[in-house]
PDB file of C-alpha atoms in Angstrom:
ATOM      1  CA  MET Y1497     -67.036  -7.758   1.426  1.00 64.00           C
ATOM      2  CA  VAL Y1498     -65.226 -11.065   0.963  1.00 64.00           C
ATOM      3  CA  ARG Y1499     -65.814 -10.897  -2.791  1.00 66.00           C
ATOM      4  CA  ARG Y1500     -64.340  -7.380  -2.939  1.00 67.00           C
ATOM      5  CA  LEU Y1501     -61.292  -8.503  -0.959  1.00 64.00           C
ATOM      6  CA  LYS Y1502     -60.751 -11.437  -3.335  1.00 58.00           C
ATOM      7  CA  LEU Y1503     -61.024  -9.136  -6.335  1.00 61.00           C
ATOM      8  CA  THR Y1504     -58.508  -6.738  -4.763  1.00 68.00           C
ATOM      9  CA  LEU Y1505     -56.035  -9.508  -4.040  1.00 63.00           C
ATOM     10  CA  PHE Y1506     -56.470 -10.907  -7.547  1.00 56.00           C
ATOM     11  CA  ALA Y1507     -55.858  -7.465  -9.071  1.00 63.00           C
ATOM     12  CA  LEU Y1508     -52.759  -7.019  -6.902  1.00 66.00           C
ATOM     13  CA  PHE Y1509     -51.449 -10.416  -7.996  1.00 61.00           C
ATOM     14  CA  CYS Y1510     -51.987  -9.519 -11.662  1.00 60.00           C
ATOM     15  CA  PHE Y1511     -50.177  -6.201 -11.165  1.00 61.00           C
ATOM     16  CA  VAL Y1512     -47.134  -7.873  -9.557  1.00 60.00           C
ATOM     17  CA  ALA Y1513     -47.056 -10.590 -12.209  1.00 59.00           C
ATOM     18  CA  ALA Y1514     -47.220  -8.003 -14.981  1.00 57.00           C
ATOM     19  CA  GLY Y1515     -44.387  -6.043 -13.394  1.00 57.00           C
ATOM     20  CA  GLN Y1516     -42.243  -9.149 -13.084  1.00 61.00           C
ATOM     21  CA  PHE Y1517     -42.927 -10.045 -16.702  1.00 50.00           C
ATOM     22  CA  ALA Y1518     -42.029  -6.553 -17.881  1.00 48.00           C
ATOM     23  CA  TRP Y1519     -38.738  -6.639 -15.923  1.00 49.00           C
ATOM     24  CA  THR Y1520     -37.902 -10.044 -17.406  1.00 52.00           C
ATOM     25  CA  VAL Y1521     -38.503  -8.691 -20.904  1.00 45.00           C
ATOM     26  CA  VAL Y1522     -36.281  -5.671 -20.225  1.00 45.00           C
ATOM     27  CA  GLN Y1523     -33.479  -7.903 -18.962  1.00 49.00           C
ATOM     28  CA  ALA Y1524     -33.817 -10.172 -21.978  1.00 55.00           C
ATOM     29  CA  GLN Y1525     -33.581  -7.183 -24.320  1.00 70.00           C
ATOM     30  CA  ASP Y1526     -30.585  -5.668 -22.483  1.00 82.00           C
ATOM     31  CA  PRO Y1527     -28.426  -8.594 -21.335  1.00 87.00           C
ATOM     32  CA  PRO Y1528     -25.063  -8.232 -19.562  1.00 89.00           C
ATOM     33  CA  ALA Y1529     -22.270  -7.229 -21.900  1.00 86.00           C
ATOM     34  CA  GLU Y1530     -20.543 -10.621 -21.704  1.00 87.00           C
ATOM     35  CA  LYS Y1531     -23.699 -12.281 -23.058  1.00 85.00           C
ATOM     36  CA  PHE Y1532     -23.711 -10.105 -26.172  1.00 84.00           C
ATOM     37  CA  PHE Y1533     -20.100  -9.128 -26.925  1.00 83.00           C
ATOM     38  CA  LYS Y1534     -17.073 -11.385 -27.276  1.00 84.00           C
ATOM     39  CA  ASN Y1535     -14.137 -11.314 -24.854  1.00 87.00           C
ATOM     40  CA  ILE Y1536     -15.592  -8.918 -22.277  1.00 89.00           C
ATOM     41  CA  GLN Y1537     -13.059  -8.807 -19.423  1.00 88.00           C
ATOM     42  CA  ALA Y1538     -13.438  -5.720 -17.237  1.00 87.00           C
ATOM     43  CA  LEU Y1539     -17.070  -4.789 -17.897  1.00 89.00           C
ATOM     44  CA  LYS Y1540     -18.846  -7.998 -16.964  1.00 87.00           C
ATOM     45  CA  GLY Y1541     -22.320  -7.362 -15.562  1.00 88.00           C
ATOM     46  CA  ILE Y1542     -22.699  -4.000 -17.314  1.00 88.00           C
ATOM     47  CA  PRO Y1543     -25.883  -3.839 -19.456  1.00 90.00           C
ATOM     48  CA  THR Y1544     -25.155  -4.125 -23.162  1.00 87.00           C
ATOM     49  CA  SER Y1545     -26.866  -0.807 -23.897  1.00 86.00           C
ATOM     50  CA  LYS Y1546     -24.322   1.061 -21.747  1.00 87.00           C
ATOM     51  CA  ILE Y1547     -21.163  -0.252 -23.408  1.00 86.00           C
ATOM     52  CA  ALA Y1548     -21.134   2.207 -26.317  1.00 84.00           C
ATOM     53  CA  GLY Y1549     -21.485   5.145 -23.919  1.00 86.00           C
ATOM     54  CA  LEU Y1550     -18.661   3.834 -21.734  1.00 88.00           C
ATOM     55  CA  MET Y1551     -16.372   3.370 -24.735  1.00 89.00           C
ATOM     56  CA  ASN Y1552     -17.087   6.945 -25.776  1.00 87.00           C
ATOM     57  CA  ASP Y1553     -16.269   8.144 -22.244  1.00 88.00           C
ATOM     58  CA  TYR Y1554     -12.957   6.260 -22.291  1.00 89.00           C
ATOM     59  CA  SER Y1555     -12.049   7.693 -25.704  1.00 87.00           C
ATOM     60  CA  THR Y1556     -12.804  11.211 -24.491  1.00 89.00           C
ATOM     61  CA  ALA Y1557     -10.901  10.750 -21.226  1.00 87.00           C
ATOM     62  CA  LEU Y1558      -7.769   9.518 -23.008  1.00 89.00           C
ATOM     63  CA  GLY Y1559      -8.111  11.670 -26.129  1.00 88.00           C
ATOM     64  CA  VAL Y1560      -7.778   8.636 -28.400  1.00 87.00           C
ATOM     65  CA  SER Y1561      -9.819   6.677 -30.916  1.00 87.00           C
ATOM     66  CA  CYS Y1562     -11.057   3.096 -30.585  1.00 86.00           C
ATOM     67  CA  ALA Y1563      -8.010   1.867 -32.540  1.00 86.00           C
ATOM     68  CA  TYR Y1564      -5.732   2.920 -29.675  1.00 88.00           C
ATOM     69  CA  CYS Y1565      -6.832  -0.134 -27.657  1.00 89.00           C
ATOM     70  CA  HIS Y1566      -8.764  -2.265 -30.148  1.00 88.00           C
ATOM     71  CA  VAL Y1567      -7.742  -4.025 -33.347  1.00 86.00           C
ATOM     72  CA  GLU Y1568      -9.660  -2.452 -36.215  1.00 80.00           C
ATOM     73  CA  GLY Y1569     -11.995  -4.959 -37.811  1.00 79.00           C
ATOM     74  CA  ASP Y1570     -11.829  -7.307 -34.816  1.00 84.00           C
ATOM     75  CA  LEU Y1571     -12.732  -5.431 -31.644  1.00 81.00           C
ATOM     76  CA  ALA Y1572     -12.793  -8.634 -29.582  1.00 85.00           C
ATOM     77  CA  LYS Y1573      -9.030  -9.109 -29.945  1.00 86.00           C
ATOM     78  CA  ALA Y1574      -6.972  -8.171 -26.893  1.00 84.00           C
ATOM     79  CA  ASP Y1575      -3.537  -8.156 -28.532  1.00 84.00           C
ATOM     80  CA  LYS Y1576      -2.543  -4.538 -27.979  1.00 87.00           C
ATOM     81  CA  PRO Y1577      -0.654  -3.567 -24.793  1.00 87.00           C
ATOM     82  CA  ALA Y1578      -2.950  -0.557 -24.418  1.00 87.00           C
ATOM     83  CA  HIS Y1579      -5.955  -2.902 -24.227  1.00 89.00           C
ATOM     84  CA  LYS Y1580      -4.353  -4.921 -21.429  1.00 89.00           C
ATOM     85  CA  LEU Y1581      -3.597  -1.741 -19.474  1.00 89.00           C
ATOM     86  CA  ALA Y1582      -7.124  -0.458 -20.057  1.00 89.00           C
ATOM     87  CA  VAL Y1583      -8.635  -3.666 -18.669  1.00 90.00           C
ATOM     88  CA  ARG Y1584      -6.458  -3.377 -15.591  1.00 90.00           C
ATOM     89  CA  ASP Y1585      -7.306   0.301 -15.022  1.00 89.00           C
ATOM     90  CA  ILE Y1586     -11.049  -0.210 -15.540  1.00 89.00           C
ATOM     91  CA  GLN Y1587     -10.981  -3.004 -12.974  1.00 88.00           C
ATOM     92  CA  MET Y1588      -9.010  -0.760 -10.637  1.00 87.00           C
ATOM     93  CA  THR Y1589     -11.490   2.138 -10.840  1.00 86.00           C
ATOM     94  CA  ARG Y1590     -14.467  -0.212 -10.416  1.00 84.00           C
ATOM     95  CA  GLU Y1591     -12.846  -1.718  -7.330  1.00 85.00           C
ATOM     96  CA  ILE Y1592     -12.191   1.733  -5.862  1.00 83.00           C
ATOM     97  CA  ASN Y1593     -15.783   2.775  -6.504  1.00 83.00           C
ATOM     98  CA  ASP Y1594     -17.342  -0.460  -5.218  1.00 83.00           C
ATOM     99  CA  LYS Y1595     -15.014  -1.394  -2.368  1.00 80.00           C
ATOM    100  CA  TYR Y1596     -13.946   1.981  -1.032  1.00 76.00           C
ATOM    101  CA  LYS Y1597     -17.078   3.956  -1.961  1.00 72.00           C
ATOM    102  CA  HIS Y1598     -15.159   6.639  -3.829  1.00 71.00           C
ATOM    103  CA  SER Y1599     -16.223   8.223  -7.085  1.00 77.00           C
ATOM    104  CA  VAL Y1600     -13.360   8.074  -9.578  1.00 82.00           C
ATOM    105  CA  ASP Y1601     -13.191   7.844 -13.343  1.00 85.00           C
ATOM    106  CA  CYS Y1602     -10.604   7.911 -16.120  1.00 88.00           C
ATOM    107  CA  MET Y1603     -10.910  11.656 -16.743  1.00 86.00           C
ATOM    108  CA  GLN Y1604      -9.685  12.549 -13.259  1.00 83.00           C
ATOM    109  CA  CYS Y1605      -6.185  11.287 -14.075  1.00 85.00           C
ATOM    110  CA  HIS Y1606      -5.975  11.269 -17.872  1.00 87.00           C
ATOM    111  CA  GLN Y1607      -7.758  14.581 -18.574  1.00 85.00           C
ATOM    112  CA  GLY Y1608      -7.868  14.016 -22.329  1.00 86.00           C
ATOM    113  CA  LYS Y1609      -4.383  12.486 -22.628  1.00 87.00           C
ATOM    114  CA  ALA Y1610      -3.377   8.872 -23.219  1.00 86.00           C
ATOM    115  CA  LYS Y1611      -0.762   9.053 -20.460  1.00 84.00           C
ATOM    116  CA  PRO Y1612      -1.905  10.636 -17.193  1.00 81.00           C
ATOM    117  CA  GLY Y1613       0.090  13.607 -15.946  1.00 72.00           C
ATOM    118  CA  ALA Y1614       1.003  14.726 -12.444  1.00 70.00           C
ATOM    119  CA  THR Y1615      -2.257  16.625 -11.956  1.00 70.00           C
ATOM    120  CA  VAL Y1616      -5.375  14.902 -10.642  1.00 72.00           C
ATOM    121  CA  ILE Y1617      -8.882  16.332 -10.622  1.00 72.00           C
ATOM    122  CA  SER Y1618     -10.634  15.528  -7.369  1.00 59.00           C
ATOM    123  CA  SER Y1619     -14.389  15.697  -6.997  1.00 54.00           C
ATOM    124  CA  ASN Y1620     -15.873  16.300  -3.571  1.00 52.00           C
ATOM    125  CA  PRO Y1621     -19.641  16.008  -2.987  1.00 47.00           C
ATOM    126  CA  GLY Y1622     -21.233  19.434  -3.209  1.00 45.00           C
ATOM    127  CA  GLN Y1623     -18.080  21.107  -4.456  1.00 47.00           C
ATOM    128  CA  PRO Y1624     -16.874  21.771  -8.003  1.00 48.00           C
ATOM    129  CA  ALA Y1625     -13.980  19.661  -9.247  1.00 48.00           C
ATOM    130  CA  GLN Y1626     -10.613  21.285  -8.600  1.00 49.00           C
ATOM    131  CA  PRO Y1627      -7.185  20.357  -9.963  1.00 51.00           C
ATOM    132  CA  VAL Y1628      -4.855  19.047  -7.282  1.00 46.00           C
ATOM    133  CA  THR Y1629      -1.206  19.433  -8.262  1.00 45.00           C
ATOM    134  CA  PRO Y1630       1.459  17.680  -6.192  1.00 45.00           C
ATOM    135  CA  PRO Y1631       3.685  20.343  -4.565  1.00 41.00           C
ATOM    136  CA  THR Y1632       7.258  20.645  -5.786  1.00 43.00           C
ATOM    137  CA  GLY Y1633      10.347  21.295  -3.707  1.00 42.00           C
ATOM    138  CA  ASN Y1634       9.902  23.207  -0.471  1.00 44.00           C
ATOM    139  CA  THR Y1635       6.460  24.531  -1.223  1.00 40.00           C
ATOM    140  CA  LYS Y1636       3.798  25.345   1.313  1.00 42.00           C
ATOM    141  CA  PRO Y1637       1.476  22.558   2.471  1.00 40.00           C
ATOM    142  CA  ALA Y1638      -1.614  22.129   0.319  1.00 40.00           C
ATOM    143  CA  PRO Y1639      -4.667  23.912   1.761  1.00 43.00           C
ATOM    144  CA  GLY Y1640      -7.516  21.852   3.075  1.00 40.00           C
ATOM    145  CA  PRO Y1641      -9.132  20.536   6.247  1.00 42.00           C
ATOM    146  CA  GLY Y1642      -6.908  18.720   8.709  1.00 41.00           C
ATOM    147  CA  PRO Y1643      -3.123  18.589   8.884  1.00 39.00           C
ATOM    148  CA  SER Y1644      -1.082  18.292   5.726  1.00 40.00           C
ATOM    149  CA  LYS Y1645       2.591  17.893   5.014  1.00 43.00           C
ATOM    150  CA  THR Y1646       4.861  18.959   2.231  1.00 44.00           C
ATOM    151  CA  GLU Y1647       5.843  16.316  -0.293  1.00 46.00           C
ATOM    152  CA  ALA Y1648       8.171  16.520  -3.238  1.00 56.00           C
ATOM    153  CA  ALA Y1649       6.646  15.868  -6.646  1.00 66.00           C
ATOM    154  CA  PRO Y1650       7.251  12.312  -7.886  1.00 74.00           C
ATOM    155  CA  PRO Y1651      10.255  12.068 -10.231  1.00 81.00           C
ATOM    156  CA  GLY Y1652       9.719  11.616 -13.931  1.00 81.00           C
ATOM    157  CA  LYS Y1653      12.880   9.574 -14.418  1.00 87.00           C
ATOM    158  CA  VAL Y1654      14.993   7.479 -12.041  1.00 89.00           C
ATOM    159  CA  SER Y1655      18.330   5.825 -12.761  1.00 90.00           C
ATOM    160  CA  TYR Y1656      19.706   2.748 -11.007  1.00 89.00           C
ATOM    161  CA  PRO Y1657      23.268   1.392 -11.160  1.00 87.00           C
ATOM    162  CA  GLY Y1658      23.486  -1.751 -13.255  1.00 84.00           C
ATOM    163  CA  GLY Y1659      27.063  -2.846 -12.690  1.00 83.00           C
ATOM    164  CA  SER Y1660      29.106  -3.920 -15.699  1.00 85.00           C
ATOM    165  CA  MET Y1661      25.945  -4.156 -17.819  1.00 88.00           C
ATOM    166  CA  GLY Y1662      25.380  -0.417 -17.614  1.00 90.00           C
ATOM    167  CA  LYS Y1663      22.943   1.766 -15.682  1.00 90.00           C
ATOM    168  CA  VAL Y1664      19.199   1.154 -15.737  1.00 91.00           C
ATOM    169  CA  PRO Y1665      17.055   4.235 -16.508  1.00 91.00           C
ATOM    170  CA  PHE Y1666      13.584   3.786 -15.034  1.00 90.00           C
ATOM    171  CA  PRO Y1667      10.734   5.885 -16.543  1.00 87.00           C
ATOM    172  CA  HIS Y1668       8.764   6.490 -13.356  1.00 85.00           C
ATOM    173  CA  ASP Y1669       6.319   8.826 -15.098  1.00 78.00           C
ATOM    174  CA  THR Y1670       5.039   6.096 -17.435  1.00 78.00           C
ATOM    175  CA  HIS Y1671       4.388   3.801 -14.464  1.00 80.00           C
ATOM    176  CA  MET Y1672       2.264   6.283 -12.515  1.00 72.00           C
ATOM    177  CA  ASN Y1673      -0.999   4.836 -13.844  1.00 68.00           C
ATOM    178  CA  MET Y1674      -0.279   1.711 -11.799  1.00 71.00           C
ATOM    179  CA  ASP Y1675      -1.152   1.062  -8.186  1.00 71.00           C
ATOM    180  CA  CYS Y1676       1.682   2.753  -6.241  1.00 77.00           C
ATOM    181  CA  ALA Y1677       1.562   0.030  -3.566  1.00 76.00           C
ATOM    182  CA  LYS Y1678       2.659  -2.550  -6.124  1.00 77.00           C
ATOM    183  CA  CYS Y1679       6.191  -1.123  -5.893  1.00 83.00           C
ATOM    184  CA  HIS Y1680       6.060   1.112  -2.810  1.00 82.00           C
ATOM    185  CA  HIS Y1681       4.785  -1.743  -0.663  1.00 79.00           C
ATOM    186  CA  THR Y1682       6.147  -0.407   2.631  1.00 76.00           C
ATOM    187  CA  GLY Y1683       4.030   2.745   2.525  1.00 68.00           C
ATOM    188  CA  GLU Y1684       7.071   4.946   1.902  1.00 72.00           C
ATOM    189  CA  ASN Y1685       7.560   6.500  -1.521  1.00 75.00           C
ATOM    190  CA  SER Y1686      11.290   5.857  -1.690  1.00 81.00           C
ATOM    191  CA  ARG Y1687      13.588   4.249  -4.234  1.00 85.00           C
ATOM    192  CA  CYS Y1688      13.786   0.470  -4.381  1.00 86.00           C
ATOM    193  CA  ASP Y1689      17.489   0.537  -3.493  1.00 82.00           C
ATOM    194  CA  THR Y1690      16.729   2.370  -0.265  1.00 81.00           C
ATOM    195  CA  CYS Y1691      15.949  -1.057   1.219  1.00 82.00           C
ATOM    196  CA  HIS Y1692      17.132  -3.549  -1.393  1.00 83.00           C
ATOM    197  CA  LEU Y1693      20.902  -3.681  -1.848  1.00 77.00           C
ATOM    198  CA  HIS Y1694      22.411  -3.378  -5.327  1.00 72.00           C
ATOM    199  CA  ASN Y1695      24.561  -6.462  -5.071  1.00 66.00           C
ATOM    200  CA  LYS Y1696      23.176  -9.955  -5.529  1.00 63.00           C
ATOM    201  CA  LYS Y1697      23.115 -10.646  -1.798  1.00 66.00           C
ATOM    202  CA  ALA Y1698      19.871 -10.088   0.056  1.00 66.00           C
ATOM    203  CA  SER Y1699      19.882  -7.320   2.633  1.00 63.00           C
ATOM    204  CA  ALA Y1700      19.373  -8.346   6.233  1.00 63.00           C
ATOM    205  CA  ALA Y1701      16.248  -6.204   6.524  1.00 64.00           C
ATOM    206  CA  THR Y1702      14.352  -7.271   3.399  1.00 72.00           C
ATOM    207  CA  GLN Y1703      15.841 -10.684   2.576  1.00 76.00           C
ATOM    208  CA  VAL Y1704      15.491  -9.688  -1.093  1.00 82.00           C
ATOM    209  CA  SER Y1705      18.333  -8.243  -3.137  1.00 82.00           C
ATOM    210  CA  PHE Y1706      17.893  -5.439  -5.647  1.00 83.00           C
ATOM    211  CA  TYR Y1707      18.983  -7.911  -8.352  1.00 85.00           C
ATOM    212  CA  ASN Y1708      16.025 -10.180  -7.565  1.00 84.00           C
ATOM    213  CA  VAL Y1709      13.673  -7.212  -7.312  1.00 84.00           C
ATOM    214  CA  ALA Y1710      14.515  -6.389 -10.920  1.00 87.00           C
ATOM    215  CA  HIS Y1711      15.027  -9.853 -12.405  1.00 88.00           C
ATOM    216  CA  GLY Y1712      12.427 -12.030 -10.666  1.00 85.00           C
ATOM    217  CA  ALA Y1713      10.634 -13.531 -13.656  1.00 83.00           C
ATOM    218  CA  LYS Y1714       7.875 -15.143 -11.585  1.00 82.00           C
ATOM    219  CA  SER Y1715       7.099 -12.251  -9.239  1.00 82.00           C
ATOM    220  CA  GLU Y1716       4.517  -9.696 -10.390  1.00 80.00           C
ATOM    221  CA  ARG Y1717       6.241  -7.134  -8.136  1.00 80.00           C
ATOM    222  CA  ALA Y1718       9.578  -7.566  -9.944  1.00 86.00           C
ATOM    223  CA  CYS Y1719      10.293  -5.574 -13.094  1.00 89.00           C
ATOM    224  CA  ALA Y1720      10.820  -8.601 -15.347  1.00 89.00           C
ATOM    225  CA  GLY Y1721       7.910 -10.491 -13.820  1.00 88.00           C
ATOM    226  CA  CYS Y1722       5.488  -7.599 -14.239  1.00 88.00           C
ATOM    227  CA  HIS Y1723       6.546  -6.998 -17.856  1.00 88.00           C
ATOM    228  CA  THR Y1724       6.146 -10.688 -18.610  1.00 87.00           C
ATOM    229  CA  GLN Y1725       2.719 -10.788 -16.999  1.00 84.00           C
ATOM    230  CA  ILE Y1726       1.233  -7.787 -18.796  1.00 81.00           C
ATOM    231  CA  LYS Y1727       3.240  -8.525 -21.966  1.00 82.00           C
ATOM    232  CA  THR Y1728       4.606  -5.027 -22.333  1.00 83.00           C
ATOM    233  CA  GLY Y1729       7.908  -3.429 -21.389  1.00 85.00           C
ATOM    234  CA  PRO Y1730      11.480  -4.701 -21.783  1.00 88.00           C
ATOM    235  CA  THR Y1731      12.443  -8.178 -20.580  1.00 87.00           C
ATOM    236  CA  THR Y1732      15.946  -8.482 -22.079  1.00 89.00           C
ATOM    237  CA  CYS Y1733      19.279  -7.229 -20.722  1.00 90.00           C
ATOM    238  CA  VAL Y1734      19.817  -4.612 -23.441  1.00 90.00           C
ATOM    239  CA  GLY Y1735      16.197  -3.525 -23.086  1.00 90.00           C
ATOM    240  CA  CYS Y1736      16.862  -2.265 -19.560  1.00 91.00           C
ATOM    241  CA  HIS Y1737      20.630  -1.673 -19.271  1.00 92.00           C
ATOM    242  CA  LYS Y1738      22.117   1.290 -21.104  1.00 90.00           C
ATOM    243  CA  LYS Y1739      25.871   1.778 -21.372  1.00 83.00           C
TER     244      LYS Y1739
END
């Protein structure tokens, strides 16, 4: 009886050891992406074997080729503005999925286009994906469980006074792939000058003038600061002001 028990325990030990060895071999053959590829930024921890499939998914979601983000002949380079935006958006979707337990991907917003439109595909467990289009004007509230309220569609273009330098046209539509809270930090989707005054003096409520909101070179929330940080977008006077 004791001999049989010893043999059983020995066999179990061998089985566990073999399993551990096999898992170690698998990990060695499929290391994390950053151990195999150069300059991996947003996909650290992803097995190397999955990178090609992810790249194909991104290309399909945006309707572009690899050259849209990568430098042909040197894929490790991160010189293109599109690559910097892609890194940011991949990190954003991973954070949403991991932190908030949602299931989102590039296709839901981009839907085969490099620049996402105003329509978002939402996927609910057990239900087919349906397009959700923001209502326009005085439309009826969107159907669905719970209360809902009517909202105007976000503007495509916004124009701000720029004093003697000329007005500042702001392409809101090209900024809609960013986190809305980066600009609409009060929770209200209103214009910046609703709270921040146009002159160079800070308003009593915000303590930040509209001038500093636009020109703050060191603030990632300011126009100039954000453009400097991500290295895309105008940073000169004539780049923003149009007479």
